[in-house]
Amino acid sequence: MNHNIVLVADSSANIHTLSSMDVTYVPLKIVTSDKEYTDTIDLDVPQMLKELREYKGKSSTACPGISDWVDAFGNADTVFGVSITSNLSGCYNAASIAADEYMSSNPNAKVFILDSLSTGPEMQLILEKYQELIETGRGFDEIRDEIRNYSKRTHLMFSLESLDNFAKNGRVSPVVAKAVGVLGLRIVGKASDEGTLEPMHKCRGEKRALQQLLTSMRESGYRGGKVRLAHSYNESAASTFAALLRENYPDCDVTITCNRGLCCYYAEEGGLLVGFES
Ligand code: X90
């Protein structure tokens, strides 16, 4: 079934190139009353962050619509995809409606979009697994089932310095957000099983936050599998954490990327996201 397969994801997955397959990324938007930033590969993320720092008004985000997803499916016979958690965004909902519409107008086509109940580098792991399964020539149902199973073994944790944009957009309670906005404090937490932001620890200073991340990963069953790090212009935290991982798990497969627009907007300056396998 290697004819005409398309892989799709929304831009919260952070836009990577896989070794042998293209991914079509459907952009979310970051919106102010002056301007709209579309989270494509062409978005100048540092420039956007600079403008948002200077901007005093309200900002928000918007998920892609049904037709954006249908466009991304192209003319494929088979579509596999992954979306940001349906508990914080309308992305998955739009993608499922798009899938139904596409299949009813193309009766031979098959579409499966996974609700990641997560975002960022956990979605990257899912995309890499899709590629692996497609390459080994598995059938549609088998790939769908394997991906569902795999996603039970993938997790997302983070260290964040601010939850302001989460709170402003009603995606975390103001009480939780306030506890973080103290200078030098970082919140270490995870994507919960329901796909919401779950704070776990408050840490003073980056070094402690990174130690805590490693401890929490172990507690969640990390034993040396793949790790995908995505940082919001905090290369030093990412490389310090990668070194810490390699000290403890010499054979672990860890890579580092930059967050794109949507993840940078919510993870804010200094944020580090960690996708990993248990
Ligand atoms: O539909 C929309 O407007 C998008 C809303 C997205 C809200 C969540 C973005 C999360 C970005 C921040 C840290 C990780 C939190 C994990 C929670 C599942 C990444």
PDB file of C-alpha atoms and ligand atoms in Angstrom:
ATOM      1  CA  MET A   1       0.000   0.000   0.000  1.00  0.00           C
ATOM      2  CA  ASN A   2       2.852   2.368  -0.703  1.00  0.00           C
ATOM      3  CA  HIS A   3       0.957   4.343  -3.350  1.00  0.00           C
ATOM      4  CA  ASN A   4      -0.003   7.906  -2.655  1.00  0.00           C
ATOM      5  CA  ILE A   5       0.212   8.099   1.128  1.00  0.00           C
ATOM      6  CA  VAL A   6       0.198  11.503   2.804  1.00  0.00           C
ATOM      7  CA  LEU A   7       1.327  12.272   6.358  1.00  0.00           C
ATOM      8  CA  VAL A   8      -0.265  15.328   7.979  1.00  0.00           C
ATOM      9  CA  ALA A   9       0.075  17.157  11.291  1.00  0.00           C
ATOM     10  CA  ASP A  10      -0.812  20.559  12.632  1.00  0.00           C
ATOM     11  CA  SER A  11       2.040  23.012  13.177  1.00  0.00           C
ATOM     12  CA  SER A  12       2.131  22.447  16.937  1.00  0.00           C
ATOM     13  CA  ALA A  13       4.244  19.384  16.031  1.00  0.00           C
ATOM     14  CA  ASN A  14       6.993  21.931  15.204  1.00  0.00           C
ATOM     15  CA  ILE A  15       7.806  21.241  11.511  1.00  0.00           C
ATOM     16  CA  HIS A  16      10.602  18.724  10.986  1.00  0.00           C
ATOM     17  CA  THR A  17      11.843  16.868   7.988  1.00  0.00           C
ATOM     18  CA  LEU A  18      11.630  13.113   8.340  1.00  0.00           C
ATOM     19  CA  SER A  19      14.312  10.999   6.701  1.00  0.00           C
ATOM     20  CA  SER A  20      12.223   9.581   3.877  1.00  0.00           C
ATOM     21  CA  MET A  21       8.700  11.027   3.920  1.00  0.00           C
ATOM     22  CA  ASP A  22       7.269  14.511   3.591  1.00  0.00           C
ATOM     23  CA  VAL A  23       4.871  15.772   6.206  1.00  0.00           C
ATOM     24  CA  THR A  24       2.232  18.338   5.292  1.00  0.00           C
ATOM     25  CA  TYR A  25       1.893  20.733   8.211  1.00  0.00           C
ATOM     26  CA  VAL A  26      -1.398  22.544   8.670  1.00  0.00           C
ATOM     27  CA  PRO A  27      -0.693  25.885  10.335  1.00  0.00           C
ATOM     28  CA  LEU A  28      -2.322  27.288  13.442  1.00  0.00           C
ATOM     29  CA  LYS A  29      -2.388  31.057  13.832  1.00  0.00           C
ATOM     30  CA  ILE A  30      -1.250  33.471  16.492  1.00  0.00           C
ATOM     31  CA  VAL A  31      -3.526  36.497  16.442  1.00  0.00           C
ATOM     32  CA  THR A  32      -3.374  40.063  17.796  1.00  0.00           C
ATOM     33  CA  SER A  33      -5.674  42.939  16.910  1.00  0.00           C
ATOM     34  CA  ASP A  34      -2.910  44.294  14.619  1.00  0.00           C
ATOM     35  CA  LYS A  35      -1.666  41.176  12.974  1.00  0.00           C
ATOM     36  CA  GLU A  36      -2.013  37.490  12.253  1.00  0.00           C
ATOM     37  CA  TYR A  37       0.993  35.161  12.304  1.00  0.00           C
ATOM     38  CA  THR A  38       0.546  31.947  10.341  1.00  0.00           C
ATOM     39  CA  ASP A  39       2.690  29.171  11.773  1.00  0.00           C
ATOM     40  CA  THR A  40       4.269  27.948   8.541  1.00  0.00           C
ATOM     41  CA  ILE A  41       7.924  27.256   7.797  1.00  0.00           C
ATOM     42  CA  ASP A  42       8.192  30.881   6.575  1.00  0.00           C
ATOM     43  CA  LEU A  43       7.169  32.415   9.900  1.00  0.00           C
ATOM     44  CA  ASP A  44      10.029  34.380  11.463  1.00  0.00           C
ATOM     45  CA  VAL A  45       9.467  33.115  15.016  1.00  0.00           C
ATOM     46  CA  PRO A  46      12.065  35.318  16.810  1.00  0.00           C
ATOM     47  CA  GLN A  47      10.583  38.374  15.075  1.00  0.00           C
ATOM     48  CA  MET A  48       7.066  37.332  16.131  1.00  0.00           C
ATOM     49  CA  LEU A  49       8.203  36.899  19.743  1.00  0.00           C
ATOM     50  CA  LYS A  50       9.860  40.321  19.666  1.00  0.00           C
ATOM     51  CA  GLU A  51       6.680  41.940  18.345  1.00  0.00           C
ATOM     52  CA  LEU A  52       4.546  40.127  20.921  1.00  0.00           C
ATOM     53  CA  ARG A  53       6.834  41.318  23.740  1.00  0.00           C
ATOM     54  CA  GLU A  54       6.297  44.897  22.612  1.00  0.00           C
ATOM     55  CA  TYR A  55       2.582  44.467  21.966  1.00  0.00           C
ATOM     56  CA  LYS A  56       0.396  45.518  24.878  1.00  0.00           C
ATOM     57  CA  GLY A  57      -3.017  44.280  23.735  1.00  0.00           C
ATOM     58  CA  LYS A  58      -4.681  40.893  23.787  1.00  0.00           C
ATOM     59  CA  SER A  59      -3.377  37.970  21.790  1.00  0.00           C
ATOM     60  CA  SER A  60      -4.799  34.550  21.088  1.00  0.00           C
ATOM     61  CA  THR A  61      -4.473  31.560  18.800  1.00  0.00           C
ATOM     62  CA  ALA A  62      -6.705  29.923  16.216  1.00  0.00           C
ATOM     63  CA  CYS A  63      -6.754  26.385  14.925  1.00  0.00           C
ATOM     64  CA  PRO A  64      -6.992  25.450  11.246  1.00  0.00           C
ATOM     65  CA  GLY A  65     -10.429  24.974   9.748  1.00  0.00           C
ATOM     66  CA  ILE A  66     -11.939  21.905   8.064  1.00  0.00           C
ATOM     67  CA  SER A  67     -10.964  23.057   4.560  1.00  0.00           C
ATOM     68  CA  ASP A  68      -7.329  23.574   5.629  1.00  0.00           C
ATOM     69  CA  TRP A  69      -7.181  19.908   6.584  1.00  0.00           C
ATOM     70  CA  VAL A  70      -8.974  18.751   3.428  1.00  0.00           C
ATOM     71  CA  ASP A  71      -6.454  20.763   1.356  1.00  0.00           C
ATOM     72  CA  ALA A  72      -3.609  19.061   3.212  1.00  0.00           C
ATOM     73  CA  PHE A  73      -4.983  15.621   2.287  1.00  0.00           C
ATOM     74  CA  GLY A  74      -4.279  16.539  -1.357  1.00  0.00           C
ATOM     75  CA  ASN A  75      -5.385  13.707  -3.600  1.00  0.00           C
ATOM     76  CA  ALA A  76      -4.056  10.941  -1.406  1.00  0.00           C
ATOM     77  CA  ASP A  77      -5.599   7.462  -1.269  1.00  0.00           C
ATOM     78  CA  THR A  78      -4.328   7.076   2.270  1.00  0.00           C
ATOM     79  CA  VAL A  79      -3.858   9.773   4.876  1.00  0.00           C
ATOM     80  CA  PHE A  80      -2.299   9.347   8.290  1.00  0.00           C
ATOM     81  CA  GLY A  81      -2.027  12.225  10.700  1.00  0.00           C
ATOM     82  CA  VAL A  82      -1.725  13.504  14.221  1.00  0.00           C
ATOM     83  CA  SER A  83      -3.186  16.551  15.926  1.00  0.00           C
ATOM     84  CA  ILE A  84      -2.691  18.585  19.082  1.00  0.00           C
ATOM     85  CA  THR A  85      -4.791  17.499  22.093  1.00  0.00           C
ATOM     86  CA  SER A  86      -8.534  17.851  21.545  1.00  0.00           C
ATOM     87  CA  ASN A  87      -8.806  19.045  25.130  1.00  0.00           C
ATOM     88  CA  LEU A  88      -7.056  22.365  24.485  1.00  0.00           C
ATOM     89  CA  SER A  89      -7.784  23.029  20.814  1.00  0.00           C
ATOM     90  CA  GLY A  90     -10.449  22.602  18.151  1.00  0.00           C
ATOM     91  CA  CYS A  91      -7.807  21.223  15.773  1.00  0.00           C
ATOM     92  CA  TYR A  92      -8.709  17.562  16.151  1.00  0.00           C
ATOM     93  CA  ASN A  93     -12.406  18.263  15.797  1.00  0.00           C
ATOM     94  CA  ALA A  94     -11.805  20.079  12.499  1.00  0.00           C
ATOM     95  CA  ALA A  95      -9.514  17.264  11.338  1.00  0.00           C
ATOM     96  CA  SER A  96     -12.116  14.557  12.072  1.00  0.00           C
ATOM     97  CA  ILE A  97     -14.831  16.403  10.183  1.00  0.00           C
ATOM     98  CA  ALA A  98     -12.385  16.912   7.318  1.00  0.00           C
ATOM     99  CA  ALA A  99     -11.590  13.171   7.352  1.00  0.00           C
ATOM    100  CA  ASP A 100     -15.294  12.248   7.127  1.00  0.00           C
ATOM    101  CA  GLU A 101     -15.908  14.719   4.310  1.00  0.00           C
ATOM    102  CA  TYR A 102     -12.858  13.518   2.403  1.00  0.00           C
ATOM    103  CA  MET A 103     -13.837   9.868   2.696  1.00  0.00           C
ATOM    104  CA  SER A 104     -17.406  10.508   1.602  1.00  0.00           C
ATOM    105  CA  SER A 105     -16.270  12.350  -1.517  1.00  0.00           C
ATOM    106  CA  ASN A 106     -13.462   9.818  -2.176  1.00  0.00           C
ATOM    107  CA  PRO A 107     -15.025   6.447  -1.311  1.00  0.00           C
ATOM    108  CA  ASN A 108     -11.758   4.564  -1.865  1.00  0.00           C
ATOM    109  CA  ALA A 109      -9.719   6.832   0.379  1.00  0.00           C
ATOM    110  CA  LYS A 110      -8.801   6.036   3.969  1.00  0.00           C
ATOM    111  CA  VAL A 111      -7.945   8.656   6.579  1.00  0.00           C
ATOM    112  CA  PHE A 112      -6.816   8.214  10.162  1.00  0.00           C
ATOM    113  CA  ILE A 113      -5.916  11.167  12.386  1.00  0.00           C
ATOM    114  CA  LEU A 114      -4.714  10.467  15.919  1.00  0.00           C
ATOM    115  CA  ASP A 115      -5.691  12.817  18.747  1.00  0.00           C
ATOM    116  CA  SER A 116      -2.274  13.014  20.415  1.00  0.00           C
ATOM    117  CA  LEU A 117      -3.724  14.287  23.732  1.00  0.00           C
ATOM    118  CA  SER A 118      -0.422  16.142  23.670  1.00  0.00           C
ATOM    119  CA  THR A 119       1.588  18.357  21.371  1.00  0.00           C
ATOM    120  CA  GLY A 120       5.097  19.383  20.234  1.00  0.00           C
ATOM    121  CA  PRO A 121       7.807  16.739  20.424  1.00  0.00           C
ATOM    122  CA  GLU A 122       5.402  13.933  21.394  1.00  0.00           C
ATOM    123  CA  MET A 123       3.736  14.503  18.019  1.00  0.00           C
ATOM    124  CA  GLN A 124       7.186  14.315  16.436  1.00  0.00           C
ATOM    125  CA  LEU A 125       7.671  10.831  17.896  1.00  0.00           C
ATOM    126  CA  ILE A 126       4.296   9.779  16.459  1.00  0.00           C
ATOM    127  CA  LEU A 127       5.263  11.072  13.001  1.00  0.00           C
ATOM    128  CA  GLU A 128       8.568   9.196  13.116  1.00  0.00           C
ATOM    129  CA  LYS A 129       6.687   6.011  14.059  1.00  0.00           C
ATOM    130  CA  TYR A 130       4.205   6.492  11.190  1.00  0.00           C
ATOM    131  CA  GLN A 131       7.121   6.743   8.784  1.00  0.00           C
ATOM    132  CA  GLU A 132       8.695   3.569  10.157  1.00  0.00           C
ATOM    133  CA  LEU A 133       5.419   1.631   9.879  1.00  0.00           C
ATOM    134  CA  ILE A 134       4.666   2.920   6.366  1.00  0.00           C
ATOM    135  CA  GLU A 135       8.191   2.028   5.220  1.00  0.00           C
ATOM    136  CA  THR A 136       7.808  -1.561   6.376  1.00  0.00           C
ATOM    137  CA  GLY A 137       4.718  -1.827   4.175  1.00  0.00           C
ATOM    138  CA  ARG A 138       2.056  -2.427   6.835  1.00  0.00           C
ATOM    139  CA  GLY A 139      -1.624  -2.197   5.962  1.00  0.00           C
ATOM    140  CA  PHE A 140      -3.887   0.687   6.940  1.00  0.00           C
ATOM    141  CA  ASP A 141      -5.621  -1.005   9.890  1.00  0.00           C
ATOM    142  CA  GLU A 142      -2.377  -2.349  11.236  1.00  0.00           C
ATOM    143  CA  ILE A 143      -0.712   1.062  11.111  1.00  0.00           C
ATOM    144  CA  ARG A 144      -3.711   2.691  12.821  1.00  0.00           C
ATOM    145  CA  ASP A 145      -3.676   0.090  15.626  1.00  0.00           C
ATOM    146  CA  GLU A 146       0.107   0.229  16.058  1.00  0.00           C
ATOM    147  CA  ILE A 147       0.039   4.020  16.290  1.00  0.00           C
ATOM    148  CA  ARG A 148      -2.712   3.915  18.906  1.00  0.00           C
ATOM    149  CA  ASN A 149      -0.650   1.464  20.941  1.00  0.00           C
ATOM    150  CA  TYR A 150       2.578   3.368  20.458  1.00  0.00           C
ATOM    151  CA  SER A 151       0.960   6.600  21.659  1.00  0.00           C
ATOM    152  CA  LYS A 152       0.284   4.923  25.002  1.00  0.00           C
ATOM    153  CA  ARG A 153       4.061   4.674  25.415  1.00  0.00           C
ATOM    154  CA  THR A 154       4.838   8.253  24.417  1.00  0.00           C
ATOM    155  CA  HIS A 155       4.719  11.149  26.859  1.00  0.00           C
ATOM    156  CA  LEU A 156       5.241  14.887  27.084  1.00  0.00           C
ATOM    157  CA  MET A 157       6.838  16.760  29.966  1.00  0.00           C
ATOM    158  CA  PHE A 158       7.960  20.373  30.181  1.00  0.00           C
ATOM    159  CA  SER A 159       9.751  23.045  32.146  1.00  0.00           C
ATOM    160  CA  LEU A 160       8.099  26.448  31.743  1.00  0.00           C
ATOM    161  CA  GLU A 161       8.885  29.874  33.160  1.00  0.00           C
ATOM    162  CA  SER A 162       5.492  31.413  32.510  1.00  0.00           C
ATOM    163  CA  LEU A 163       1.931  30.272  31.927  1.00  0.00           C
ATOM    164  CA  ASP A 164       0.642  33.759  31.078  1.00  0.00           C
ATOM    165  CA  ASN A 165      -0.533  32.973  27.583  1.00  0.00           C
ATOM    166  CA  PHE A 166      -2.148  29.750  28.795  1.00  0.00           C
ATOM    167  CA  ALA A 167      -4.076  31.673  31.459  1.00  0.00           C
ATOM    168  CA  LYS A 168      -4.983  34.594  29.183  1.00  0.00           C
ATOM    169  CA  ASN A 169      -6.544  32.180  26.743  1.00  0.00           C
ATOM    170  CA  GLY A 170      -8.423  30.233  29.402  1.00  0.00           C
ATOM    171  CA  ARG A 171      -6.421  27.044  28.924  1.00  0.00           C
ATOM    172  CA  VAL A 172      -5.188  26.811  32.503  1.00  0.00           C
ATOM    173  CA  SER A 173      -6.730  28.255  35.667  1.00  0.00           C
ATOM    174  CA  PRO A 174      -5.499  31.712  36.792  1.00  0.00           C
ATOM    175  CA  VAL A 175      -4.594  30.221  40.186  1.00  0.00           C
ATOM    176  CA  VAL A 176      -2.188  27.787  38.583  1.00  0.00           C
ATOM    177  CA  ALA A 177      -0.723  30.480  36.323  1.00  0.00           C
ATOM    178  CA  LYS A 178      -0.146  32.909  39.171  1.00  0.00           C
ATOM    179  CA  ALA A 179       1.884  30.413  41.151  1.00  0.00           C
ATOM    180  CA  VAL A 180       4.366  30.251  38.273  1.00  0.00           C
ATOM    181  CA  GLY A 181       4.808  33.935  37.509  1.00  0.00           C
ATOM    182  CA  VAL A 182       7.405  34.361  40.236  1.00  0.00           C
ATOM    183  CA  LEU A 183      10.852  35.285  38.996  1.00  0.00           C
ATOM    184  CA  GLY A 184      13.206  32.328  38.762  1.00  0.00           C
ATOM    185  CA  LEU A 185      10.499  29.735  39.387  1.00  0.00           C
ATOM    186  CA  ARG A 186       9.855  27.060  36.842  1.00  0.00           C
ATOM    187  CA  ILE A 187       6.957  24.738  36.611  1.00  0.00           C
ATOM    188  CA  VAL A 188       7.720  21.151  35.705  1.00  0.00           C
ATOM    189  CA  GLY A 189       4.696  19.248  34.529  1.00  0.00           C
ATOM    190  CA  LYS A 190       3.210  16.983  31.920  1.00  0.00           C
ATOM    191  CA  ALA A 191       0.442  16.470  29.433  1.00  0.00           C
ATOM    192  CA  SER A 192      -2.134  14.560  31.493  1.00  0.00           C
ATOM    193  CA  ASP A 193      -3.883  11.396  30.263  1.00  0.00           C
ATOM    194  CA  GLU A 194      -6.836  13.623  29.332  1.00  0.00           C
ATOM    195  CA  GLY A 195      -4.591  15.918  27.283  1.00  0.00           C
ATOM    196  CA  THR A 196      -4.506  18.917  29.599  1.00  0.00           C
ATOM    197  CA  LEU A 197      -1.620  20.771  31.212  1.00  0.00           C
ATOM    198  CA  GLU A 198      -0.807  19.177  34.562  1.00  0.00           C
ATOM    199  CA  PRO A 199       1.670  21.035  36.768  1.00  0.00           C
ATOM    200  CA  MET A 200       3.686  18.698  39.009  1.00  0.00           C
ATOM    201  CA  HIS A 201       6.576  20.583  40.644  1.00  0.00           C
ATOM    202  CA  LYS A 202       7.764  24.105  41.234  1.00  0.00           C
ATOM    203  CA  CYS A 203      11.526  24.381  40.911  1.00  0.00           C
ATOM    204  CA  ARG A 204      13.850  27.246  41.734  1.00  0.00           C
ATOM    205  CA  GLY A 205      16.348  27.687  38.911  1.00  0.00           C
ATOM    206  CA  GLU A 206      16.889  25.845  35.678  1.00  0.00           C
ATOM    207  CA  LYS A 207      19.340  23.290  37.031  1.00  0.00           C
ATOM    208  CA  ARG A 208      16.809  21.999  39.560  1.00  0.00           C
ATOM    209  CA  ALA A 209      14.072  22.022  36.959  1.00  0.00           C
ATOM    210  CA  LEU A 210      16.142  19.823  34.637  1.00  0.00           C
ATOM    211  CA  GLN A 211      16.972  17.395  37.455  1.00  0.00           C
ATOM    212  CA  GLN A 212      13.290  17.209  38.298  1.00  0.00           C
ATOM    213  CA  LEU A 213      12.396  16.543  34.665  1.00  0.00           C
ATOM    214  CA  LEU A 214      14.734  13.558  34.615  1.00  0.00           C
ATOM    215  CA  THR A 215      13.334  12.225  37.906  1.00  0.00           C
ATOM    216  CA  SER A 216       9.757  12.640  36.668  1.00  0.00           C
ATOM    217  CA  MET A 217      10.577  10.898  33.392  1.00  0.00           C
ATOM    218  CA  ARG A 218      11.965   7.927  35.318  1.00  0.00           C
ATOM    219  CA  GLU A 219       8.857   7.819  37.479  1.00  0.00           C
ATOM    220  CA  SER A 220       6.778   7.715  34.298  1.00  0.00           C
ATOM    221  CA  GLY A 221       8.722   4.716  33.056  1.00  0.00           C
ATOM    222  CA  TYR A 222      11.542   6.210  31.003  1.00  0.00           C
ATOM    223  CA  ARG A 223      14.251   3.547  30.577  1.00  0.00           C
ATOM    224  CA  GLY A 224      16.469   4.884  27.810  1.00  0.00           C
ATOM    225  CA  GLY A 225      14.150   5.110  24.796  1.00  0.00           C
ATOM    226  CA  LYS A 226      13.873   7.966  22.281  1.00  0.00           C
ATOM    227  CA  VAL A 227      13.775  11.553  23.544  1.00  0.00           C
ATOM    228  CA  ARG A 228      12.816  14.571  21.420  1.00  0.00           C
ATOM    229  CA  LEU A 229      13.618  17.979  22.941  1.00  0.00           C
ATOM    230  CA  ALA A 230      12.044  21.192  21.661  1.00  0.00           C
ATOM    231  CA  HIS A 231      13.045  24.512  23.186  1.00  0.00           C
ATOM    232  CA  SER A 232      11.843  28.090  22.849  1.00  0.00           C
ATOM    233  CA  TYR A 233      15.171  29.735  22.126  1.00  0.00           C
ATOM    234  CA  ASN A 234      16.805  28.124  25.129  1.00  0.00           C
ATOM    235  CA  GLU A 235      19.458  26.045  23.388  1.00  0.00           C
ATOM    236  CA  SER A 236      21.553  25.885  26.556  1.00  0.00           C
ATOM    237  CA  ALA A 237      18.801  24.246  28.636  1.00  0.00           C
ATOM    238  CA  ALA A 238      18.198  21.746  25.836  1.00  0.00           C
ATOM    239  CA  SER A 239      21.859  20.817  25.460  1.00  0.00           C
ATOM    240  CA  THR A 240      22.402  20.654  29.234  1.00  0.00           C
ATOM    241  CA  PHE A 241      19.427  18.317  29.484  1.00  0.00           C
ATOM    242  CA  ALA A 242      20.617  16.197  26.548  1.00  0.00           C
ATOM    243  CA  ALA A 243      23.992  15.812  28.296  1.00  0.00           C
ATOM    244  CA  LEU A 244      22.277  14.834  31.551  1.00  0.00           C
ATOM    245  CA  LEU A 245      20.270  12.190  29.713  1.00  0.00           C
ATOM    246  CA  ARG A 246      23.369  10.760  28.028  1.00  0.00           C
ATOM    247  CA  GLU A 247      25.187  10.566  31.365  1.00  0.00           C
ATOM    248  CA  ASN A 248      22.356   8.461  32.753  1.00  0.00           C
ATOM    249  CA  TYR A 249      21.409   6.565  29.586  1.00  0.00           C
ATOM    250  CA  PRO A 250      24.527   6.361  27.383  1.00  0.00           C
ATOM    251  CA  ASP A 251      22.656   4.718  24.481  1.00  0.00           C
ATOM    252  CA  CYS A 252      19.609   6.963  24.393  1.00  0.00           C
ATOM    253  CA  ASP A 253      18.533   8.509  21.080  1.00  0.00           C
ATOM    254  CA  VAL A 254      18.031  12.216  21.796  1.00  0.00           C
ATOM    255  CA  THR A 255      17.597  15.084  19.337  1.00  0.00           C
ATOM    256  CA  ILE A 256      17.073  18.828  19.827  1.00  0.00           C
ATOM    257  CA  THR A 257      14.850  21.179  17.816  1.00  0.00           C
ATOM    258  CA  CYS A 258      13.378  24.661  18.153  1.00  0.00           C
ATOM    259  CA  ASN A 259       9.742  25.220  18.914  1.00  0.00           C
ATOM    260  CA  ARG A 260       7.844  26.864  16.063  1.00  0.00           C
ATOM    261  CA  GLY A 261       5.266  29.627  16.433  1.00  0.00           C
ATOM    262  CA  LEU A 262       2.408  27.924  18.280  1.00  0.00           C
ATOM    263  CA  CYS A 263       4.564  26.109  20.848  1.00  0.00           C
ATOM    264  CA  CYS A 264       6.730  29.210  21.362  1.00  0.00           C
ATOM    265  CA  TYR A 265       3.635  31.308  22.008  1.00  0.00           C
ATOM    266  CA  TYR A 266       2.409  29.003  24.796  1.00  0.00           C
ATOM    267  CA  ALA A 267       5.713  27.623  26.132  1.00  0.00           C
ATOM    268  CA  GLU A 268       7.077  31.199  26.174  1.00  0.00           C
ATOM    269  CA  GLU A 269      10.699  32.266  26.466  1.00  0.00           C
ATOM    270  CA  GLY A 270      12.924  29.668  28.022  1.00  0.00           C
ATOM    271  CA  GLY A 271      10.412  26.831  27.770  1.00  0.00           C
ATOM    272  CA  LEU A 272      11.635  23.280  27.185  1.00  0.00           C
ATOM    273  CA  LEU A 273       9.370  20.480  25.975  1.00  0.00           C
ATOM    274  CA  VAL A 274      10.373  16.819  26.232  1.00  0.00           C
ATOM    275  CA  GLY A 275       8.735  14.055  24.234  1.00  0.00           C
ATOM    276  CA  PHE A 276       9.848  10.563  25.280  1.00  0.00           C
ATOM    277  CA  GLU A 277       9.078   6.845  25.147  1.00  0.00           C
ATOM    278  CA  SER A 278       8.468   4.656  28.185  1.00  0.00           C
TER     279      SER A 278
HETATM  280  O1  X90 B   1      -6.644  25.931  18.976  1.00  0.00           O
HETATM  281  C1  X90 B   1      -5.783  26.719  19.387  1.00  0.00           C
HETATM  282  O2  X90 B   1      -5.937  27.955  19.336  1.00  0.00           O
HETATM  283  C2  X90 B   1      -4.492  26.170  19.966  1.00  0.00           C
HETATM  284  C3  X90 B   1      -4.478  26.016  21.434  1.00  0.00           C
HETATM  285  C4  X90 B   1      -3.240  25.318  21.953  1.00  0.00           C
HETATM  286  C5  X90 B   1      -3.065  25.270  23.435  1.00  0.00           C
HETATM  287  C6  X90 B   1      -1.946  24.437  23.945  1.00  0.00           C
HETATM  288  C7  X90 B   1      -0.585  24.706  23.355  1.00  0.00           C
HETATM  289  C8  X90 B   1       0.554  23.993  24.030  1.00  0.00           C
HETATM  290  C9  X90 B   1       1.919  24.360  23.511  1.00  0.00           C
HETATM  291  C10 X90 B   1       3.090  24.284  25.727  1.00  0.00           C
HETATM  292  C11 X90 B   1       3.567  23.372  26.789  1.00  0.00           C
HETATM  293  C12 X90 B   1       3.048  21.972  26.912  1.00  0.00           C
HETATM  294  C13 X90 B   1       1.672  21.812  27.520  1.00  0.00           C
HETATM  295  C14 X90 B   1       1.102  20.435  27.321  1.00  0.00           C
HETATM  296  C15 X90 B   1      -0.364  20.308  27.495  1.00  0.00           C
HETATM  297  C16 X90 B   1      -0.958  19.147  26.758  1.00  0.00           C
HETATM  298  C17 X90 B   1       3.052  23.810  24.299  1.00  0.00           C
END
